[in-house]
């Protein structure tokens, strides 16, 4: 018999939260077993252990090791040492090297005095990466960061627009039932494993390899991966990306559906799932949101947007795009392939945007390499660099198929790069990890370096041709030169908070920057959009002739009624306004404004929360509409607070009525726990909220 000492080993290895029947330990660290033998060992006898993982395990591939108990100091490979012996009971300490292959192992044993074929199987255990081990490539020195980025089973994903960033709770749930088994299955379902399983398993010592496989497998584009993407706003036959509250339901559905991709996901869903998988496997991982994120399809460090005379995007001409936000992951590990300068945070992106070596995946790309413009280094540096650094160029497309550069803010890409703070729900701006201050000398030097790495030329001086969408060829430095600054300025101003279900009231503020009078033709347009800024339906189209006296400022009031946008508003709750300002002397100015409609939900825990004791939660919601709604429900989820997702019916709500609903939760785990509650209705997009519940251990 064998006692795996789960409690002792779990505490020492920070794995006590895993609910699986096998022992779960981390590499590079000893763990103890107590063996009950049929007799006491002779003094010259030793125990010979065999560990093996994966099919056709072999010592040559480092997927099998044979080692014996020894009194000597621990060696480089797998080792075993006697801890204590009492008659027929022997406690031994086993240790793996810090570069061991991770995964599920079979452990067997024999006495040195017995023949080799008499191995006795003791059972299986799971070996994970070890951020607590200084010799492991995934080592992270800060205990506070290990608690946050490895052990925290909930988090926050930031969404919205640059000027209105909103926090969304996410249940990572890496310690929930079956999740560890599912994460190991993801590795086993990868094409690399299907094609050559023994070699694939032998590469699982390397976090670079493992994270690259997971980046490909979280999406379903090249394989039967976990999540199927959908960005068209139509989610028939599946679940809207905004309805997911965490990774657990997605991963469990993938398993129960016999590895059929789960419908549907968008960037934050892919990032949330990948964060779950990598934390579960022992790699410190966080979710990062980049606002005004470039999707540079042709890798020329320029996002080229084509618009008509009303500022409306011409979809058939515009191949590049700038998303309101994009969400990816960062994982912490050493880059043995690049050198120590590039150790630390690495960008990984499971959202299927572009292929990398023939597969839809992205990374790992060193964040340091991105900041320093070393885009030639593995993996996918040019794409990530463009996401945070590309220039935003606007072209006015004329009916004769000529085009004209329009003045707009070219430096709007890569703003407010955000992640959750360690130990709190605050937003931390990490933009300075990705790039030097916008417009600084160092930032321009890095940009020039990246251009040189990509095109083999300096960013100024020598010229080179770059082929653009539609067959156009441009000088590279034509893209770097700004359009002529116009003699007027303009911006949209929100006059009232833009609330879901209400009319929108704004103004376009124009200012004459010269001492002479000017005439301006203002073409206004507005559309409901997806978060990728893809237009869905036009809701505003009007023109104004404006005369501006010397240095004069004027406002053009704009009202968009709820009836205008309610039918075409997407679950993203976003609207894009544009004003193409045509000045008398031929100058052109494009002014844009992204709006996210606001909503309301509050969650309160009515009393102290303790493990095993029911406590009441009160949720207050407001019907955002000026019409009566029924068939609403609250959907609640939270690891350590609820055993499964909870649905609570909400009474019929009168127009703009405020109502409170109460329900009980019984926490099963102590510590800070995230409770998510969404108001779900067929009449308006989900209204999402969350609260942190501090659960005490029962007295």
XYZ file of C-alpha atoms in Angstrom:
699
model
C 0.000 0.000 0.000
C 1.020 3.602 -0.497
C 0.026 6.729 1.414
C 0.442 9.681 -0.966
C 0.325 12.148 1.963
C -1.945 14.446 -0.020
C -2.482 16.938 2.785
C 1.212 17.388 3.583
C 2.353 17.416 -0.043
C -0.546 19.612 -1.151
C 0.324 22.284 1.393
C 4.035 22.165 0.535
C 3.392 22.327 -3.229
C 0.454 24.798 -3.152
C -1.744 22.184 -4.806
C -4.216 21.403 -2.014
C -7.044 23.112 -3.932
C -7.019 20.566 -6.771
C -9.955 18.174 -6.155
C -8.687 15.297 -8.322
C -8.080 11.855 -6.766
C -4.385 11.726 -7.724
C -1.592 13.513 -5.917
C -0.724 16.820 -7.619
C 2.818 18.163 -7.095
C 5.188 20.639 -8.711
C 8.482 19.897 -10.389
C 11.861 20.668 -8.843
C 10.527 20.055 -5.328
C 10.485 16.936 -3.156
C 7.317 15.158 -2.076
C 6.825 12.355 0.425
C 5.244 8.902 0.185
C 4.759 6.281 2.868
C 5.034 2.694 1.690
C 3.734 -0.348 3.559
C 6.034 -3.255 2.653
C 5.534 -6.985 3.141
C 8.725 -7.063 5.245
C 11.433 -4.756 6.524
C 14.219 -3.943 4.069
C 17.644 -5.439 4.545
C 20.336 -2.827 5.146
C 21.879 -3.380 1.697
C 18.539 -3.351 -0.175
C 17.270 -0.264 -2.013
C 14.003 0.626 -3.652
C 14.107 1.236 -7.403
C 11.439 3.639 -8.678
C 10.256 4.122 -12.245
C 8.295 7.194 -13.366
C 6.924 7.471 -16.882
C 4.592 9.791 -18.735
C 2.978 9.652 -22.146
C 2.967 6.863 -24.746
C 6.210 4.980 -25.491
C 7.953 6.640 -22.556
C 11.744 6.485 -22.775
C 14.750 7.730 -20.885
C 16.154 9.131 -24.141
C 13.136 11.439 -24.461
C 13.188 12.285 -20.726
C 9.677 10.887 -20.363
C 10.885 7.993 -18.217
C 13.288 7.802 -15.315
C 14.581 4.908 -13.220
C 16.205 5.802 -9.896
C 16.763 4.316 -6.478
C 16.765 5.394 -2.850
C 20.052 6.900 -1.863
C 21.647 8.592 1.134
C 23.576 10.882 -1.203
C 22.809 14.500 -2.004
C 20.133 15.075 -4.579
C 21.381 14.719 -8.153
C 20.311 16.401 -11.386
C 17.622 13.915 -12.397
C 14.850 12.227 -10.449
C 15.949 11.243 -6.950
C 14.635 9.270 -3.972
C 15.759 9.386 -0.354
C 14.671 7.543 2.773
C 13.016 9.815 5.341
C 11.982 7.357 8.049
C 11.535 3.620 8.558
C 9.524 1.787 11.209
C 9.406 -2.001 10.808
C 7.533 -2.615 7.500
C 6.665 1.054 6.932
C 9.029 3.274 4.946
C 8.650 6.984 4.192
C 10.569 8.188 1.142
C 11.077 11.567 -0.441
C 10.951 11.772 -4.245
C 12.014 14.784 -6.275
C 11.872 15.645 -9.957
C 14.325 17.902 -11.758
C 13.112 21.514 -12.277
C 13.102 20.848 -16.033
C 10.983 17.681 -15.863
C 8.201 17.078 -18.381
C 4.847 18.090 -16.875
C 1.785 15.874 -17.023
C 0.330 12.671 -15.560
C 2.914 10.111 -14.432
C 2.759 6.423 -13.554
C 4.896 5.480 -10.544
C 6.091 1.909 -10.023
C 8.572 0.262 -7.680
C 10.697 -2.844 -7.162
C 13.315 -4.024 -4.715
C 16.936 -4.021 -5.872
C 17.097 -7.706 -4.920
C 14.245 -8.614 -7.317
C 14.302 -9.162 -11.047
C 13.630 -6.152 -13.307
C 10.313 -7.422 -14.618
C 8.749 -7.502 -11.156
C 7.871 -3.779 -10.978
C 4.803 -3.086 -8.881
C 2.517 -0.264 -9.898
C 1.884 2.226 -7.087
C -0.431 4.607 -8.944
C -0.504 7.903 -10.820
C 0.341 11.477 -9.890
C 0.325 14.776 -11.774
C 3.420 16.971 -12.093
C 3.045 20.709 -12.788
C 5.293 23.699 -13.467
C 6.665 25.299 -10.291
C 6.799 29.108 -9.991
C 8.100 28.610 -6.397
C 11.276 26.818 -7.609
C 14.179 29.145 -8.441
C 15.598 26.658 -10.983
C 12.314 26.301 -12.897
C 11.993 28.431 -16.051
C 8.611 29.666 -14.758
C 10.020 30.874 -11.414
C 8.388 34.066 -10.135
C 10.124 35.666 -7.152
C 7.208 37.550 -5.572
C 4.891 35.541 -3.310
C 2.142 38.162 -3.739
C 2.360 37.766 -7.520
C 2.345 33.956 -7.254
C -0.822 34.150 -5.167
C -2.428 36.426 -7.791
C -1.194 34.933 -11.053
C -1.139 31.220 -10.168
C -3.546 30.592 -7.276
C -6.275 33.236 -7.685
C -9.251 31.453 -9.267
C -11.112 34.623 -10.263
C -10.158 37.900 -11.856
C -11.186 40.983 -13.787
C -11.144 41.616 -17.520
C -11.242 45.236 -18.673
C -13.475 46.092 -21.616
C -15.163 49.178 -23.088
C -13.472 52.124 -24.770
C -10.394 54.162 -23.905
C -12.358 56.951 -22.220
C -14.803 54.602 -20.472
C -13.076 51.434 -19.259
C -15.318 48.920 -17.514
C -14.400 45.946 -15.318
C -15.964 42.542 -15.931
C -15.573 39.680 -13.470
C -14.321 36.319 -14.710
C -14.349 32.949 -12.954
C -11.106 31.186 -13.927
C -11.987 28.215 -11.710
C -8.722 26.323 -12.251
C -9.382 24.271 -9.100
C -12.916 23.233 -10.038
C -13.887 19.603 -10.630
C -12.367 18.060 -13.809
C -10.549 21.239 -14.875
C -7.011 19.863 -14.403
C -7.922 16.723 -16.369
C -9.413 18.893 -19.114
C -6.287 21.065 -19.292
C -4.106 17.958 -19.728
C -6.580 16.717 -22.371
C -6.105 19.956 -24.308
C -2.419 19.109 -24.673
C -3.268 15.546 -25.726
C -5.799 16.719 -28.339
C -3.310 18.997 -30.106
C -2.286 18.106 -33.688
C 1.334 17.768 -32.564
C 0.352 15.079 -30.089
C -1.952 13.308 -32.541
C 0.838 13.197 -35.138
C 3.762 12.257 -32.875
C 2.676 11.724 -29.280
C 6.000 10.604 -27.826
C 7.911 13.595 -29.191
C 5.139 16.010 -28.212
C 5.140 14.823 -24.588
C 8.940 15.078 -24.437
C 8.656 18.811 -25.273
C 6.344 19.526 -22.361
C 9.233 20.487 -20.093
C 9.436 23.785 -21.984
C 6.944 26.589 -21.176
C 7.619 28.144 -24.585
C 6.383 24.966 -26.280
C 3.469 24.361 -23.925
C 2.104 27.925 -24.103
C 2.370 27.956 -27.891
C 0.362 24.722 -28.067
C -2.282 26.107 -25.690
C -2.489 29.352 -27.715
C -3.443 27.277 -30.757
C -5.749 24.847 -28.933
C -7.928 27.388 -27.102
C -9.315 28.441 -30.499
C -10.765 25.928 -32.934
C -9.495 27.214 -36.269
C -6.911 24.511 -37.060
C -8.055 21.724 -34.772
C -10.903 20.578 -32.530
C -9.899 23.255 -30.070
C -11.943 24.590 -27.194
C -13.720 27.749 -28.400
C -15.131 28.752 -31.778
C -14.923 32.465 -32.537
C -17.770 34.555 -33.920
C -17.625 38.291 -34.626
C -20.714 38.840 -36.780
C -23.144 39.525 -33.939
C -25.161 36.383 -34.721
C -24.898 33.534 -32.226
C -27.507 31.005 -33.342
C -26.782 27.459 -32.238
C -24.508 28.628 -29.448
C -23.948 31.069 -26.592
C -23.210 34.757 -27.075
C -19.632 35.560 -25.964
C -21.032 38.139 -23.515
C -23.140 35.500 -21.750
C -20.108 33.594 -20.440
C -19.102 34.450 -16.876
C -16.039 32.238 -16.678
C -14.005 29.405 -18.130
C -15.389 26.452 -16.163
C -18.674 26.067 -18.063
C -16.811 26.365 -21.386
C -14.165 23.760 -20.556
C -16.718 21.348 -19.096
C -18.934 21.735 -22.155
C -15.948 20.997 -24.419
C -15.281 17.774 -22.488
C -18.928 16.665 -22.336
C -19.341 17.411 -26.042
C -16.493 15.014 -26.842
C -14.106 17.825 -27.732
C -16.438 19.609 -30.102
C -15.619 23.361 -30.150
C -17.837 25.433 -27.879
C -19.821 28.206 -29.568
C -18.999 31.137 -29.239
C -16.073 33.245 -28.094
C -14.463 36.615 -28.661
C -11.103 37.912 -27.465
C -11.839 38.154 -23.726
C -13.306 34.633 -23.755
C -10.192 33.191 -25.415
C -7.994 35.078 -22.936
C -10.072 34.011 -19.937
C -9.939 30.344 -20.944
C -6.201 30.439 -21.661
C -5.570 32.085 -18.293
C -7.432 29.220 -16.610
C -5.446 26.556 -18.464
C -2.018 28.084 -17.871
C -2.631 28.875 -14.195
C -3.918 25.334 -13.781
C -0.686 23.943 -15.284
C 1.380 26.141 -12.971
C 2.450 29.042 -15.198
C 1.900 32.540 -13.771
C -0.548 34.198 -16.176
C -2.607 37.372 -16.315
C -5.174 38.892 -18.669
C -4.240 42.137 -20.440
C -6.526 44.576 -22.294
C -5.210 46.917 -24.995
C -7.500 49.812 -25.905
C -7.546 51.010 -29.533
C -5.847 47.791 -30.587
C -4.545 47.543 -34.140
C -5.106 44.545 -36.373
C -2.435 45.163 -39.006
C -3.149 42.497 -41.621
C -0.186 43.312 -43.897
C 2.378 44.116 -41.172
C 3.448 47.548 -42.391
C 2.933 49.210 -38.957
C 0.035 51.211 -40.346
C -3.705 50.772 -39.880
C -5.257 52.276 -42.999
C -8.922 53.185 -42.746
C -10.885 54.209 -45.845
C -13.950 56.416 -45.342
C -16.521 58.205 -47.461
C -17.478 61.889 -47.274
C -19.542 61.221 -44.121
C -16.687 59.481 -42.319
C -18.284 56.060 -42.709
C -15.856 53.137 -42.936
C -15.709 51.522 -46.379
C -15.596 47.855 -45.403
C -14.665 46.522 -48.844
C -11.523 48.683 -48.980
C -10.434 48.616 -45.342
C -8.436 45.475 -44.612
C -6.789 46.719 -41.419
C -8.834 47.545 -38.337
C -8.621 49.175 -34.942
C -10.662 47.410 -32.273
C -12.086 49.371 -29.333
C -10.166 46.915 -27.198
C -8.416 43.599 -27.554
C -7.631 41.136 -24.783
C -4.676 38.763 -24.611
C -2.559 37.027 -21.977
C 0.861 37.474 -20.493
C 2.718 34.560 -18.908
C 5.921 34.778 -16.888
C 8.874 32.558 -17.822
C 12.474 32.563 -18.985
C 13.352 32.728 -22.674
C 16.169 30.228 -22.999
C 15.875 30.655 -26.785
C 16.450 34.434 -26.706
C 18.608 35.073 -23.654
C 18.011 36.495 -20.159
C 17.306 40.042 -21.397
C 13.954 38.776 -22.669
C 12.888 36.821 -19.580
C 9.697 37.842 -17.785
C 6.277 38.609 -19.224
C 5.491 37.025 -22.592
C 2.488 37.906 -24.772
C 0.236 34.992 -25.732
C -2.947 35.439 -27.744
C -5.408 32.628 -28.476
C -7.793 34.837 -30.482
C -7.555 33.562 -34.083
C -6.545 36.714 -35.977
C -3.558 35.738 -38.114
C -1.643 32.525 -38.734
C 1.755 31.934 -37.143
C 3.791 29.279 -38.945
C 0.587 28.054 -40.580
C -1.486 27.874 -37.381
C -3.837 30.398 -35.760
C -1.890 31.261 -32.609
C 0.251 34.102 -31.322
C 3.293 34.146 -29.069
C 5.054 33.854 -26.839
C 6.427 37.306 -27.703
C 8.654 38.924 -25.102
C 7.130 42.151 -23.764
C 10.667 43.519 -23.408
C 11.342 42.738 -27.072
C 8.171 44.607 -28.051
C 9.162 47.661 -25.998
C 12.664 47.688 -27.512
C 11.510 47.153 -31.105
C 13.193 43.735 -31.449
C 10.388 42.480 -33.658
C 12.581 39.909 -35.417
C 12.658 37.684 -32.328
C 10.371 34.668 -31.831
C 7.416 34.550 -31.773
C 5.096 36.917 -33.698
C 6.773 40.162 -32.628
C 5.673 42.225 -35.662
C 1.972 41.514 -35.075
C 2.093 42.336 -31.360
C 4.261 45.431 -31.942
C 1.700 46.735 -34.451
C -1.186 46.099 -32.005
C 0.267 48.708 -29.646
C 2.348 50.931 -31.964
C 0.849 51.140 -35.458
C 0.031 54.538 -36.936
C -3.678 55.154 -37.570
C -4.081 56.603 -41.074
C -7.412 57.811 -42.494
C -8.022 58.085 -46.233
C -10.986 59.784 -47.913
C -12.037 57.650 -50.893
C -13.445 59.595 -53.839
C -15.886 58.363 -56.443
C -13.157 58.464 -59.107
C -11.257 55.905 -56.949
C -8.628 58.427 -55.968
C -7.893 58.928 -52.305
C -6.807 61.734 -50.045
C -5.149 61.717 -46.650
C -7.457 63.146 -43.952
C -6.161 64.763 -40.790
C -6.908 62.632 -37.731
C -5.136 61.491 -34.603
C -2.503 59.008 -35.832
C -1.278 58.191 -32.292
C -4.428 56.661 -30.925
C -3.248 53.019 -31.120
C -2.226 51.168 -27.963
C -3.790 53.185 -25.148
C -4.434 52.350 -21.485
C -2.971 48.830 -21.649
C -4.531 47.390 -18.502
C -4.494 44.440 -16.132
C -5.868 43.661 -12.695
C -3.733 44.812 -9.765
C -2.052 42.258 -7.516
C -4.213 41.692 -4.460
C -6.989 44.152 -5.364
C -9.630 44.874 -7.997
C -7.929 48.055 -9.187
C -6.888 48.608 -12.786
C -3.142 48.912 -13.368
C -1.912 50.722 -16.486
C 1.068 48.798 -17.903
C 1.431 50.732 -21.173
C 4.997 51.671 -20.225
C 5.964 47.974 -20.271
C 5.080 47.874 -23.982
C 6.384 51.206 -25.230
C 8.156 54.380 -24.273
C 6.098 57.587 -23.844
C 4.244 58.441 -27.057
C 6.169 61.011 -29.097
C 9.325 60.788 -27.002
C 12.704 60.538 -28.680
C 13.167 56.993 -27.376
C 9.760 55.922 -28.689
C 10.599 57.237 -32.169
C 13.993 55.468 -32.064
C 12.305 52.183 -31.205
C 9.736 52.693 -33.972
C 12.547 53.330 -36.478
C 14.353 50.221 -35.249
C 11.202 48.124 -35.757
C 10.726 49.534 -39.286
C 14.334 48.658 -40.045
C 13.879 45.127 -38.711
C 10.725 44.648 -40.793
C 11.660 46.367 -44.057
C 15.449 46.574 -44.019
C 15.443 50.384 -44.196
C 15.593 53.274 -41.773
C 12.299 54.989 -40.955
C 13.575 58.262 -42.393
C 15.998 59.024 -45.211
C 16.002 56.041 -47.553
C 12.705 55.019 -49.090
C 11.207 51.681 -49.968
C 8.038 50.555 -51.703
C 5.273 48.884 -49.701
C 2.346 47.306 -51.473
C -0.962 48.282 -49.878
C -4.519 47.031 -50.085
C -6.089 47.448 -53.517
C -2.705 47.288 -55.262
C -1.534 50.757 -54.187
C 2.181 51.290 -53.656
C 3.385 53.857 -51.148
C 6.696 55.175 -50.050
C 7.309 54.016 -46.490
C 8.020 57.568 -45.337
C 4.765 58.748 -46.913
C 3.075 56.781 -44.143
C 5.197 58.438 -41.482
C 4.509 62.006 -42.588
C 1.350 63.485 -40.992
C -1.429 65.082 -43.010
C -1.541 68.868 -43.024
C -3.021 70.126 -39.773
C -6.295 71.927 -40.554
C -7.210 75.416 -39.423
C -10.170 74.216 -37.369
C -10.462 71.879 -34.389
C -13.368 69.650 -33.457
C -14.487 67.182 -30.824
C -17.682 65.476 -29.690
C -18.960 66.292 -26.214
C -21.457 64.108 -24.331
C -24.094 66.379 -22.758
C -25.781 63.672 -20.652
C -24.510 60.267 -19.504
C -25.282 57.861 -22.377
C -27.683 55.437 -20.692
C -29.027 52.279 -22.272
C -32.693 52.811 -23.180
C -32.450 56.637 -23.258
C -32.011 59.202 -26.012
C -28.400 60.236 -26.644
C -27.608 63.954 -26.369
C -24.279 65.221 -27.646
C -22.725 68.176 -29.382
C -20.021 68.564 -31.993
C -17.821 71.442 -30.828
C -15.985 73.270 -33.623
C -13.339 75.960 -33.169
C -11.830 78.283 -35.744
C -8.086 78.441 -35.062
C -7.485 81.394 -37.390
C -8.187 85.118 -37.391
C -10.300 84.896 -40.543
C -13.872 83.695 -41.012
C -14.326 80.197 -42.409
C -17.131 78.102 -43.856
C -17.301 74.426 -42.926
C -19.457 71.663 -44.340
C -20.072 69.106 -41.602
C -21.223 65.627 -42.617
C -22.363 63.648 -39.560
C -22.857 59.899 -39.379
C -23.461 57.412 -36.594
C -23.718 53.642 -36.419
C -24.173 50.878 -33.925
C -20.970 48.843 -33.934
C -19.328 45.693 -32.621
C -16.338 46.126 -30.306
C -14.155 45.514 -33.364
C -15.617 48.815 -34.654
C -17.333 46.961 -37.476
C -20.519 48.940 -38.282
C -23.860 47.166 -37.914
C -26.507 49.744 -38.845
C -26.556 53.480 -39.547
C -28.499 55.547 -36.983
C -27.408 59.099 -37.919
C -26.900 60.792 -41.286
C -27.129 64.573 -41.595
C -25.236 67.580 -42.928
C -24.726 71.112 -41.596
C -23.291 74.271 -43.117
C -21.424 76.221 -40.450
C -19.886 79.688 -40.584
C -17.146 80.281 -38.040
C -16.017 83.813 -37.329
C -12.389 84.560 -36.376
C -11.430 82.398 -33.335
C -15.111 81.528 -32.931
C -16.387 78.303 -31.344
C -19.762 76.780 -32.169
C -21.735 73.734 -31.096
C -23.852 71.536 -33.325
C -26.388 69.733 -31.090
C -26.998 66.063 -31.859
C -29.852 63.911 -30.573
C -30.238 60.216 -31.334
C -33.506 58.820 -30.023
C -33.691 55.416 -28.370
C -36.116 54.292 -31.081
C -33.377 54.974 -33.660
C -30.798 52.631 -32.139
C -32.726 50.061 -30.079
C -33.314 47.565 -32.887
C -29.703 47.511 -34.070
C -27.776 47.885 -30.819
C -25.474 44.899 -30.329
C -24.648 43.232 -27.030
C -21.468 45.330 -27.015
C -23.719 48.406 -26.451
C -21.435 50.556 -28.614
C -22.084 53.441 -31.015
C -19.557 55.194 -33.268
C -20.084 58.818 -34.300
C -18.111 60.480 -37.098
C -17.955 64.045 -38.421
C -16.208 64.764 -41.711
C -15.470 68.493 -41.666
C -14.795 69.999 -45.098
C -13.235 73.467 -44.857
C -13.473 76.072 -47.632
C -9.819 75.835 -48.658
C -9.981 72.075 -49.194
C -8.828 71.067 -45.734
C -10.434 67.970 -44.234
C -10.772 66.961 -40.592
C -12.261 63.698 -39.311
C -13.606 63.668 -35.758
C -14.692 60.357 -34.192
C -16.299 59.350 -30.902
C -16.830 55.841 -29.532
C -19.668 55.575 -27.011
C -20.509 52.697 -24.682
C -24.013 52.862 -23.235
C -24.121 52.643 -19.447
C -26.359 50.463 -17.269
C -26.943 49.786 -13.576
C -26.630 46.843 -11.163
C -25.492 46.664 -7.527
C -24.721 43.569 -5.445
C -24.591 43.549 -1.621
C -23.833 40.717 0.788
C -26.132 41.186 3.803
C -23.958 39.970 6.654
C -20.662 38.190 7.318
C -19.780 35.306 5.020
C -18.459 32.089 6.562
C -17.670 28.648 5.160
C -20.694 26.355 5.420
C -23.078 29.094 6.584
C -25.796 30.544 4.329
C -25.703 34.301 3.767
C -28.151 36.498 1.845
C -27.192 38.463 -1.256
C -29.275 41.430 -2.420
C -29.115 42.520 -6.052
C -30.625 45.832 -7.160
C -31.368 46.344 -10.846
C -33.048 48.987 -12.979
C -35.145 48.363 -16.062
C -33.253 50.561 -18.557
C -36.174 50.789 -20.959
C -39.177 53.082 -21.160
C -41.361 50.027 -21.633
C -42.518 47.176 -19.408
C -40.316 44.052 -19.512
C -40.823 40.511 -18.267
C -38.942 37.218 -18.555
C -35.857 38.679 -16.838
C -33.557 36.563 -14.669
C -30.456 36.921 -12.541
C -27.631 34.513 -13.396
C -25.116 34.036 -10.571
C -21.771 32.212 -10.556
C -18.771 32.066 -8.220
C -16.069 29.514 -7.397
C -16.164 28.626 -3.720
C -19.549 30.343 -3.309
C -21.919 28.334 -5.504
C -21.676 24.692 -6.494
C -23.182 25.484 -9.891
C -24.590 28.393 -11.832
C -27.734 29.793 -10.208
C -30.768 31.255 -12.026
C -33.235 33.502 -10.152
C -36.431 34.809 -11.762
C -36.988 38.570 -11.642
C -40.573 39.904 -11.389
C -41.975 41.952 -14.273
C -40.308 45.367 -14.320
C -42.230 48.541 -15.095
C -40.560 51.230 -17.274
C -37.291 52.317 -15.594
C -38.356 50.587 -12.378
C -35.740 49.849 -9.714
C -36.161 46.453 -8.023
C -34.267 44.342 -5.498
C -34.000 40.556 -5.506
C -32.527 38.427 -2.715
C -31.074 34.915 -2.717
C -28.803 32.851 -0.450
C -25.321 31.486 -1.039
C -23.401 29.004 1.123
C -19.631 29.481 0.720
C -17.507 26.322 0.550
C -14.065 27.972 0.523
C -12.529 30.754 2.613
C -10.700 33.856 1.437
C -11.697 36.512 -1.105
C -14.229 35.027 -3.550
C -15.769 36.635 -6.608
C -19.542 36.500 -7.059
C -20.815 37.425 -10.524
C -24.447 38.351 -11.095
C -25.890 39.293 -14.499
C -29.359 40.614 -15.309
C -30.395 38.675 -18.399
C -33.324 39.686 -20.582
C -34.497 39.043 -24.144
C -35.288 42.784 -24.407
C -31.832 44.330 -23.816
C -28.168 43.273 -23.614
C -26.976 41.561 -20.424
C -26.222 43.896 -17.512
C -23.169 42.496 -15.735
C -21.905 42.979 -12.189
C -19.648 41.355 -9.623
C -18.619 41.715 -5.983
C -15.766 40.305 -3.908
C -17.028 38.295 -0.926
C -14.538 37.875 1.936
C -15.277 34.451 3.388
C -14.082 33.566 6.874
C -13.347 30.046 8.111
C -16.194 28.697 10.237
C -15.527 29.033 13.972
